[in-house]
Coordinates of C-alpha atoms in Angstrom, one line a residue:
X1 CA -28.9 -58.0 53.0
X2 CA -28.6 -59.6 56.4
X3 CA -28.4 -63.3 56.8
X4 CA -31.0 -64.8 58.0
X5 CA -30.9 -66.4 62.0
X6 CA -33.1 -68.5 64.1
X7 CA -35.8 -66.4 65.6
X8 CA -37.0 -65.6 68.9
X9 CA -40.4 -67.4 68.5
X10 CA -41.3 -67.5 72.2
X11 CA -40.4 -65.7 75.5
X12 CA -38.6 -68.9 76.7
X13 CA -37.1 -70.3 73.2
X14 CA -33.7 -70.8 72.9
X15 CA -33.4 -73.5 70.0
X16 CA -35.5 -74.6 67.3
X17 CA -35.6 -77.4 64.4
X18 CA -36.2 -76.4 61.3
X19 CA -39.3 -79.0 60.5
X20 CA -38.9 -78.2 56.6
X21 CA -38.7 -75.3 54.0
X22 CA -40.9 -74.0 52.0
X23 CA -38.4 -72.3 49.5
X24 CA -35.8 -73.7 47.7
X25 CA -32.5 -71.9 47.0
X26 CA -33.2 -69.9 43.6
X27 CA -36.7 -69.2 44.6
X28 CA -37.8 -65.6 44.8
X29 CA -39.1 -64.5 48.6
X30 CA -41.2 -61.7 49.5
X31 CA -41.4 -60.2 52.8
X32 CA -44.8 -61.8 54.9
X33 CA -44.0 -65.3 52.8
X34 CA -43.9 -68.6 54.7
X35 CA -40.3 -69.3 54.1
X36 CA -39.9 -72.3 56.8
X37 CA -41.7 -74.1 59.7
X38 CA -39.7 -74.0 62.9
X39 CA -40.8 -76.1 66.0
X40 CA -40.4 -73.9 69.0
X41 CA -40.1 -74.8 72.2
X42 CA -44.0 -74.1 72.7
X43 CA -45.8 -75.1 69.4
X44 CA -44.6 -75.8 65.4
X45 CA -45.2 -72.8 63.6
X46 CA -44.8 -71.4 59.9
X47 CA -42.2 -68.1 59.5
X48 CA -42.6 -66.1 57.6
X49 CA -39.8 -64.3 55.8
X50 CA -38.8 -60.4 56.3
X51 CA -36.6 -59.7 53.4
X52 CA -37.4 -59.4 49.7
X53 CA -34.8 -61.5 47.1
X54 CA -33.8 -64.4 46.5
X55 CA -32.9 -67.2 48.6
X56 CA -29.1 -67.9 47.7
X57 CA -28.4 -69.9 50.5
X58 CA -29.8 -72.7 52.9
X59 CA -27.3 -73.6 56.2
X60 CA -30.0 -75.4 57.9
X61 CA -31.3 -78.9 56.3
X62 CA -34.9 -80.1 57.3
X63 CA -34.8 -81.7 60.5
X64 CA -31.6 -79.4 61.7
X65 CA -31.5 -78.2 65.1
X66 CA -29.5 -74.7 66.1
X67 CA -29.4 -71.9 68.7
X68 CA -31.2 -69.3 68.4
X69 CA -29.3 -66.4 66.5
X70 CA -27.6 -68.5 64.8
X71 CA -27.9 -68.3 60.3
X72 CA -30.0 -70.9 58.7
X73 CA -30.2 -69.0 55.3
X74 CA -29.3 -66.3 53.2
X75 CA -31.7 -64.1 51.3
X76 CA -29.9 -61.7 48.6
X77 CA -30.2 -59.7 45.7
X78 CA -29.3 -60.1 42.3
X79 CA -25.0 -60.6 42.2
X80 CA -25.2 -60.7 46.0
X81 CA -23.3 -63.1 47.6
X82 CA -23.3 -64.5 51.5
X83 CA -20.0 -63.6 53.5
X84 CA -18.3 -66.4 54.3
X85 CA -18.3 -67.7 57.5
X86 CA -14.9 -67.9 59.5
X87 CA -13.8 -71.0 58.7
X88 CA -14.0 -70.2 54.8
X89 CA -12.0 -66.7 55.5
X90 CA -9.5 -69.1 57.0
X91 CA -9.8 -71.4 53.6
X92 CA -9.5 -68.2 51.0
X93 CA -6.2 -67.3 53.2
X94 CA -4.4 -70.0 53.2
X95 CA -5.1 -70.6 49.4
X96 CA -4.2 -67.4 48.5
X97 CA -2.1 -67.2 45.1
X98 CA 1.9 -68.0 45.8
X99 CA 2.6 -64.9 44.4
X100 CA 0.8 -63.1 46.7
X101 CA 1.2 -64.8 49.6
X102 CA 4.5 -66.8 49.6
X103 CA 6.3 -64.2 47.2
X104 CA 10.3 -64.1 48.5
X105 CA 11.3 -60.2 49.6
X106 CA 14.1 -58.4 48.2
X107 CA 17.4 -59.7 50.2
X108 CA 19.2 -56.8 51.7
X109 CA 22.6 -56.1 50.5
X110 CA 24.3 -58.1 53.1
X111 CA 22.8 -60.9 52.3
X112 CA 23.3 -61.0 48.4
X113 CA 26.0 -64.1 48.8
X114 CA 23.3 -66.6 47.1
X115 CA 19.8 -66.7 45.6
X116 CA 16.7 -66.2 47.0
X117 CA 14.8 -69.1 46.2
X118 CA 10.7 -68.3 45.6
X119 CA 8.6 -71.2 47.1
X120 CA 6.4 -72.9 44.8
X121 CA 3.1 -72.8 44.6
X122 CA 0.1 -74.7 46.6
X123 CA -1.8 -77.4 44.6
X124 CA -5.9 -77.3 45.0
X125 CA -6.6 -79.3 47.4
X126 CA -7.7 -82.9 46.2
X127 CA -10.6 -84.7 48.8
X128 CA -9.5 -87.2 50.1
X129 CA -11.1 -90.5 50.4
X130 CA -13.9 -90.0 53.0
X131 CA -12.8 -86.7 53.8
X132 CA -14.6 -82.8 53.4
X133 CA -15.6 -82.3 49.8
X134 CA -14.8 -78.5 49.5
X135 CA -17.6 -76.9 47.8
X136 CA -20.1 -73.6 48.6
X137 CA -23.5 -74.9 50.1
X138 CA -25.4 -74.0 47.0
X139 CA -23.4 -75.7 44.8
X140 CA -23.6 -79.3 46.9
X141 CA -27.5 -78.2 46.7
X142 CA -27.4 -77.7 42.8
X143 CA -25.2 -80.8 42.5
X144 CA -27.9 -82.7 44.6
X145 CA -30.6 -81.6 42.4
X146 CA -29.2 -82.3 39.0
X147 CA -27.1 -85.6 40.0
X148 CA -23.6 -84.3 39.3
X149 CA -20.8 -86.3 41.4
X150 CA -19.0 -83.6 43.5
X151 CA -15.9 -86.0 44.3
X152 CA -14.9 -85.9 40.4
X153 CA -14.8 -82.1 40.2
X154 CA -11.7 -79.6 40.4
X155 CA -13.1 -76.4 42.1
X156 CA -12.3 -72.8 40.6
X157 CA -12.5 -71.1 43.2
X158 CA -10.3 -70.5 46.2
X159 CA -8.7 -73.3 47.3
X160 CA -9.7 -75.6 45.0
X161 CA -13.1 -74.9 46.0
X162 CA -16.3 -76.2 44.1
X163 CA -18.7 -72.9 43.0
X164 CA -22.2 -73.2 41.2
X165 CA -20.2 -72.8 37.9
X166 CA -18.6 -75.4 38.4
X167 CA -21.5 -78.1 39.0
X168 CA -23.2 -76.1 36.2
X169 CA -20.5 -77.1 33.8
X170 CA -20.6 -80.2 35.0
X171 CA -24.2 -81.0 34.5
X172 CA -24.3 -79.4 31.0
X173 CA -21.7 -81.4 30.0
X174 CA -23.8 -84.9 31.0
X175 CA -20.9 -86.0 33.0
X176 CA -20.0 -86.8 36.3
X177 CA -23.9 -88.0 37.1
X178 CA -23.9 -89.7 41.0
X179 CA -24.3 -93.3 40.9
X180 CA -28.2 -93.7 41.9
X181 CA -26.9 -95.5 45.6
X182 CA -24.8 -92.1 46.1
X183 CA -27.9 -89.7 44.9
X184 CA -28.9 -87.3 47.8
X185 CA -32.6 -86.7 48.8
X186 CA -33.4 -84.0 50.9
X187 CA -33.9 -85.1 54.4
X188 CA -37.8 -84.9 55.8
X189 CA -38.7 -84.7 59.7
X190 CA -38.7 -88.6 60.5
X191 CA -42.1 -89.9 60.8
X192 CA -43.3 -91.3 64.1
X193 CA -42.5 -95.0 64.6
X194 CA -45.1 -97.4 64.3
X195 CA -45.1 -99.6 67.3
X196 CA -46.6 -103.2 67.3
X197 CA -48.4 -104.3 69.9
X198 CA -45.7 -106.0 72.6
X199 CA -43.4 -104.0 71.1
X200 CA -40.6 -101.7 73.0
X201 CA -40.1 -98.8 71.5
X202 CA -37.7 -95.3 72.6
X203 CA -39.3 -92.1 70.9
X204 CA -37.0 -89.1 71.3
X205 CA -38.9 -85.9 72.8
X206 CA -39.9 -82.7 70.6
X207 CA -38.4 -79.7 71.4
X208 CA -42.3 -79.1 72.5
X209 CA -42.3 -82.0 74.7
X210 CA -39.1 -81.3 76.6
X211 CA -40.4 -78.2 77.5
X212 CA -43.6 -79.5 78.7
X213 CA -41.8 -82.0 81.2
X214 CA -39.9 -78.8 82.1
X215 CA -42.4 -76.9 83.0
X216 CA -45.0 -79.3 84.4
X217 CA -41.7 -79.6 87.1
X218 CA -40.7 -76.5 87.9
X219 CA -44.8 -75.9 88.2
X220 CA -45.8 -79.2 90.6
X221 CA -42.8 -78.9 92.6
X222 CA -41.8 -75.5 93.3
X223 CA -45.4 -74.1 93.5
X224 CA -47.5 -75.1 96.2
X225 CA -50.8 -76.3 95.0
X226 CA -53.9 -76.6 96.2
X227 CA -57.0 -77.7 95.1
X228 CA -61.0 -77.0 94.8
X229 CA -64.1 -78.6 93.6
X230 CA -67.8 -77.7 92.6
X231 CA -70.8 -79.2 91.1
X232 CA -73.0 -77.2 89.1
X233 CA -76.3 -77.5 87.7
X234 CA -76.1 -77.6 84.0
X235 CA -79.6 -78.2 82.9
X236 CA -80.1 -74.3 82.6
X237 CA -76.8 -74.0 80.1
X238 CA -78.4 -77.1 77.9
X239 CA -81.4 -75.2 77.8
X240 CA -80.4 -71.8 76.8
X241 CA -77.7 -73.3 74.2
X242 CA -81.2 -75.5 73.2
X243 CA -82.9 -71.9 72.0
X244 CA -80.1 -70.9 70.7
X245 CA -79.9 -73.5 68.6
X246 CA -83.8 -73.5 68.3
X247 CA -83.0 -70.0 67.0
X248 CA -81.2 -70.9 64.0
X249 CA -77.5 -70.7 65.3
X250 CA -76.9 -74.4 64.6
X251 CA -73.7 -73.1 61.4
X252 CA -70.6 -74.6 63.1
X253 CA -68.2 -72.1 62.3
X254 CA -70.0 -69.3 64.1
X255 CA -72.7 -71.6 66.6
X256 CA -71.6 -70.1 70.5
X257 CA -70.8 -73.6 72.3
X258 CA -70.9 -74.4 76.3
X259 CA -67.2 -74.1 76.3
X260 CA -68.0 -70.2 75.3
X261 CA -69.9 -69.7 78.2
X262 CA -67.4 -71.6 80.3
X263 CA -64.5 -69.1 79.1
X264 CA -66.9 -66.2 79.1
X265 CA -67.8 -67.1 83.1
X266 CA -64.3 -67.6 84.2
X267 CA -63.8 -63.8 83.2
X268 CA -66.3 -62.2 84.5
X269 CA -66.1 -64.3 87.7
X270 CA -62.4 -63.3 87.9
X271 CA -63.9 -59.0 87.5
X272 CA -65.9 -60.0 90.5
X273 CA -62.7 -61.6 92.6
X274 CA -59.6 -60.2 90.8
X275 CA -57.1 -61.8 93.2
X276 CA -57.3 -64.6 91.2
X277 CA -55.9 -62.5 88.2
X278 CA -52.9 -62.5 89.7
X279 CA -49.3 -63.9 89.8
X280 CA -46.4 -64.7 92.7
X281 CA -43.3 -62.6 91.9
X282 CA -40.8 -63.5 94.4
X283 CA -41.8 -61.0 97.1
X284 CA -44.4 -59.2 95.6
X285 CA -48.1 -60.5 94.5
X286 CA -48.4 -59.0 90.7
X287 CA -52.8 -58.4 90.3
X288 CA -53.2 -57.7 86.8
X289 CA -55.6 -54.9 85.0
X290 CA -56.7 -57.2 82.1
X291 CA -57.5 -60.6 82.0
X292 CA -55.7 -62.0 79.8
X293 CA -57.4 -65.9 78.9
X294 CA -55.4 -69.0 77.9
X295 CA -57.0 -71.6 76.4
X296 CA -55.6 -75.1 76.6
X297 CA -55.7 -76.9 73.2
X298 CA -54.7 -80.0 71.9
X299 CA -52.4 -80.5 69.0
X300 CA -50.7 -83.3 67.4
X301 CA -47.3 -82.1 69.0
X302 CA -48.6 -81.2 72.6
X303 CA -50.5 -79.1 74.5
X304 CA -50.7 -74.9 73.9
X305 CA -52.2 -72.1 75.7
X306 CA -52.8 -69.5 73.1
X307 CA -54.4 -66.4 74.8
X308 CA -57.6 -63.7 74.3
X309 CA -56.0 -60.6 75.2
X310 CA -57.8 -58.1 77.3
X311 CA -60.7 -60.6 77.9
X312 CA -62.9 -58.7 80.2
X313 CA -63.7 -56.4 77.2
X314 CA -65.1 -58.9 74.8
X315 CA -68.8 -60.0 74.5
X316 CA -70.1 -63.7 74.7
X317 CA -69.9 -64.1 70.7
X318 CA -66.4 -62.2 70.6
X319 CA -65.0 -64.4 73.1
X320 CA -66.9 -67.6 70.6
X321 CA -64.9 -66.0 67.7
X322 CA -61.6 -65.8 69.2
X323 CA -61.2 -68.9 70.6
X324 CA -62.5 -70.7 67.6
X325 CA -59.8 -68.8 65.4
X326 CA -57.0 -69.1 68.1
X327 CA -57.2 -72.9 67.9
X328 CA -58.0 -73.4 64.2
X329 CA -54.7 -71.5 63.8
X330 CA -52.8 -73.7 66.9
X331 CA -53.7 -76.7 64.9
X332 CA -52.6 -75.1 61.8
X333 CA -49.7 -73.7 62.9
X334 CA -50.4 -70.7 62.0
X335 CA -50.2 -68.8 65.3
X336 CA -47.7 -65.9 65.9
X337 CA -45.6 -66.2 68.7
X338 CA -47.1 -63.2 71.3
X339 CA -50.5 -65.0 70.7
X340 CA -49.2 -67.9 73.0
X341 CA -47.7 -65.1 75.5
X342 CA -48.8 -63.1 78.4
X343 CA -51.5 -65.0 79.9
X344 CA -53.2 -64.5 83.7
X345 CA -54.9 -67.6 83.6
X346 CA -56.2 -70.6 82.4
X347 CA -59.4 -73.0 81.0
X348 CA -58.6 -76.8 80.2
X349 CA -61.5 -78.4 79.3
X350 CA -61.5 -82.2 79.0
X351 CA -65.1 -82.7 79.1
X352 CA -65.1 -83.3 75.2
X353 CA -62.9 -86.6 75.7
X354 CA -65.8 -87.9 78.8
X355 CA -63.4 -86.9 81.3
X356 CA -65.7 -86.7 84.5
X357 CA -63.3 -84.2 86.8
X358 CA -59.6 -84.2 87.1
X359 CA -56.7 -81.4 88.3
X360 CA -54.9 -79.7 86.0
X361 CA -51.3 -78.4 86.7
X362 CA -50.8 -74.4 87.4
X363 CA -48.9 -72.7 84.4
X364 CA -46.4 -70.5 86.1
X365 CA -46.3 -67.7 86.6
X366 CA -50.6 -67.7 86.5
X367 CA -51.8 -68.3 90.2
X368 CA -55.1 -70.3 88.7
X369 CA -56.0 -72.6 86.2
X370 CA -59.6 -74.1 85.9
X371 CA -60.2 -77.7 84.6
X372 CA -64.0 -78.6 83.5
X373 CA -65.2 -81.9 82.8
X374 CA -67.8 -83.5 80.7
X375 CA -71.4 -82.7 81.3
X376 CA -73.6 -85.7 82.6
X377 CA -77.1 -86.7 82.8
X378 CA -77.4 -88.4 86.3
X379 CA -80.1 -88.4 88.8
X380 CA -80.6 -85.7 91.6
X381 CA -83.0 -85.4 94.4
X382 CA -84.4 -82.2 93.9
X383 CA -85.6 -79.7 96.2
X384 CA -89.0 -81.3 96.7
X385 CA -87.5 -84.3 97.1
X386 CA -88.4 -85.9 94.6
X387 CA -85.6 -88.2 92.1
X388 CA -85.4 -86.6 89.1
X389 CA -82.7 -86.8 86.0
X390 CA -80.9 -83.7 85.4
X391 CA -77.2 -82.7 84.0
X392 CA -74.4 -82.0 86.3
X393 CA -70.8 -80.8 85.4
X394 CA -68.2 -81.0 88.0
X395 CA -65.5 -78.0 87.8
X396 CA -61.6 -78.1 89.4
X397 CA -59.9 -75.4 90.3
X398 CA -55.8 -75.2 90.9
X399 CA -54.6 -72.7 93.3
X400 CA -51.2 -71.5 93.7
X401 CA -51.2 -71.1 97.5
X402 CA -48.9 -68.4 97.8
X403 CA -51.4 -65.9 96.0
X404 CA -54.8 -67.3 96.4
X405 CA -55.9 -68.4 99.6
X406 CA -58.9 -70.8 100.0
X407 CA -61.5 -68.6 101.0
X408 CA -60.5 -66.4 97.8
X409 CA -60.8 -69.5 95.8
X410 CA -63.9 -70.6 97.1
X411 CA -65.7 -66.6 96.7
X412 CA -64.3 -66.8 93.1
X413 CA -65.9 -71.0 92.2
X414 CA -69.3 -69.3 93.8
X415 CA -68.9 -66.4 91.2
X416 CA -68.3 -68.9 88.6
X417 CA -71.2 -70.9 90.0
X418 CA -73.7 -68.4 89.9
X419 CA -72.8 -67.2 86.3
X420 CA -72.7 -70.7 84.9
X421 CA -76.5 -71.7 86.5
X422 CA -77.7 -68.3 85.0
X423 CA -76.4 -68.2 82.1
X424 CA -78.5 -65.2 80.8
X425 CA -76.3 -63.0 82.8
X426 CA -73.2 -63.8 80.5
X427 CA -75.3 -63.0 77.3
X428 CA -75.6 -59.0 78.8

């Protein structure tokens, strides 16, 4: 079987940590089981293995960092072992036997006036004080695990090197047990410091986090924003979410929120001005065919945008239900890695945390992103006049200005406007 490599788990990954394993070597793996949780570039996310066996080998400890591509375990049948890598070729070659390897060739007859003398044989290596222990990576595992003292070993196989027979030996025998300061524990991702107050602390970034600064600058700098604001009416979507709940949809898991109308208005506003749907590609203007909707969402690593596909075709409640099971799964980690790929444009909604209005960054290569705030009760002078307390919710909207010009920006917030106020209209 192949071994197993560092998976492509985003468009724009190229390394990943391996945030812990969920298999030891000896276990038995199926194909579709979580073998490991890899943090990606974009979000941490659980693998899942595609290869039946057992898992023979681990390269990768928890907390490792490595290229994409490159082997971080080997999964194997009964008897089947993992190739070595180049290194070991090199270490089986030069300890091949003496009589393979160094035997003396037949003089020739002209050269019969003494001897030829056969050179002797290598010794097995010995390790040497603080250097390499020679041994295969699942015996240094088994020899972790059972408390057996690889420095007092003599390896059988090549080279002097240390197999799992070996260690096996070793710990049937009771011998050779690590003295308890020496006893390896297998490493955990290092929890986040806990900072007193006047403290200074330096927090390395996540692999998530780095590529969030990236981003955010190639975004802000390169692409030319501009910006948009609106003030809506909200008393009519407090009312009709009012009967709804009236109506007996109060169950939490399925209830449809304000946020669901939100997402569910940003489409169809975006069928009734699709420039928006659209993205700069150097020196064309790419206008998609679907609407494909990211929705920001907050995790304990970051930020992610996982995305409804094909949008435009989904009802109020099937927009409800996808959203709802994209971020229970985000904060999970339990998202596959095309679900945070591939979308035309974006929701953020901080309204939730009493964020009144604020501008959100463009996501390149989307040309729009929306950012709602937190609905308010406030006073109003209505039309007759008269002072009167009603609920306002101020939307932003991001424009990248080489796609999206104002008055296309400003035709597609009136869109928005009108389906947000009438809310009945997104329920057809």
């Amino acid at each position: 079987m192949p071994e197993i490599q560092m998976p492509k788990l985003s468009d724009t990954m190229t390394e990943g940590t391996l945030v812990s394993w969920k298999k030891k070597v000896g276990d038995e793996v199926t194909a579709g089981e979580v073998l490991a949780e890899i943090e990606t570039d974009k979000a941490t996310m659980e693998w899942e293995s595609t290869e039946d066996g057992l898992l023979k080998e681990i390269y990768v400890e928890e907390g490792g960092k490595v290229n994409v591509g490159d082997r971080i375990a080997f999964i194997g049948g009964e008897g089947e072992e993992a190739e070595g890598t180049e290194e070991e070729e090199k270490e089986k070659e030069e300890a091949a036997p003496a009589e393979a390897k160094d035997a003396t060739p037949e003089p020739k007859a002209a050269d019969k006036k003494a001897p030829a003398k056969a050179k002797p044989a290598p010794k097995a290596e010995e390790p040497s004080a603080g250097g390499r222990i020679k041994a295969s990576p699942l015996a240094k595992k088994i020899a972790a695990e059972k408390g057996v003292d690889l420095t007092s070993l003599k390896g059988t196989g090549p080279g002097g090197r240390i197999v799992e027979k070996d260690v096996e030996a070793a710990a049937a025998d009771g011998a050779s047990a690590v003295p308890a300061e020496k006893t390896a524990t297998p490493k955990t991702k290092a929890p986040a410091p806990e900072i007193s107050a006047g403290e200074t602390a330096r927090i390395s970034l996540t692999g998530m986090r780095k590529v969030i600064a990236e981003r955010l600058v190639s975004s802000l700098g390169p692409v030319p924003h501009f910006y948009l604001n609106i003030e809506i009416d909200a008393d009519p979507l407090m009312r009709v979410r009012a009967e709804l709940k009236s109506g007996g949809e109060d169950d939490d898991a399925t209830k449809i929120t304000v946020n669901d109308f939100i997402l569910k208005a940003a489409v169809v506003a975006a069928l009734r001005e699709p420039k928006v749907n659209a993205a700069f590609d150097g020196d064309a203007i790419i206008q998609y065919g679907d609407i494909n909707l990211a929705v920001a969402v907050a995790i304990d690593e970051g930020l992610v945008t996982p995305v409804i596909r094909g949008a435009q075709n989904k009802s109020l409640r099937e927009v409800s239900a996808a959203v709802k099971d994209l971020a229970h799964r985000a904060r999970n980690k339990r998202m596959k890695p095309e679900e945070f790929q591939g979308g035309t444009l974006t929701v953020s909604n901080l309204g939730s945390y009493g964020i009144d209005y604020f501008s959100a960054i463009i996501n390149p290569p989307q040309a729009i992103i929306l950012s709602i705030g937190a609905i308010v009760r406030q006073p109003i002078v209505n039309e007759a006049g008269v002072v009167v307390p009603a609920y306002r919710m101020k939307i932003g909207m991001s424009c990248d200005h080489r796609v999206v010009d104002g008055a296309i920006g400003a035709s597609y917030l009136k869109a928005l406007r009108h389906l947000l106020q009438n809310p009945s209209l997104l329920l057809l």
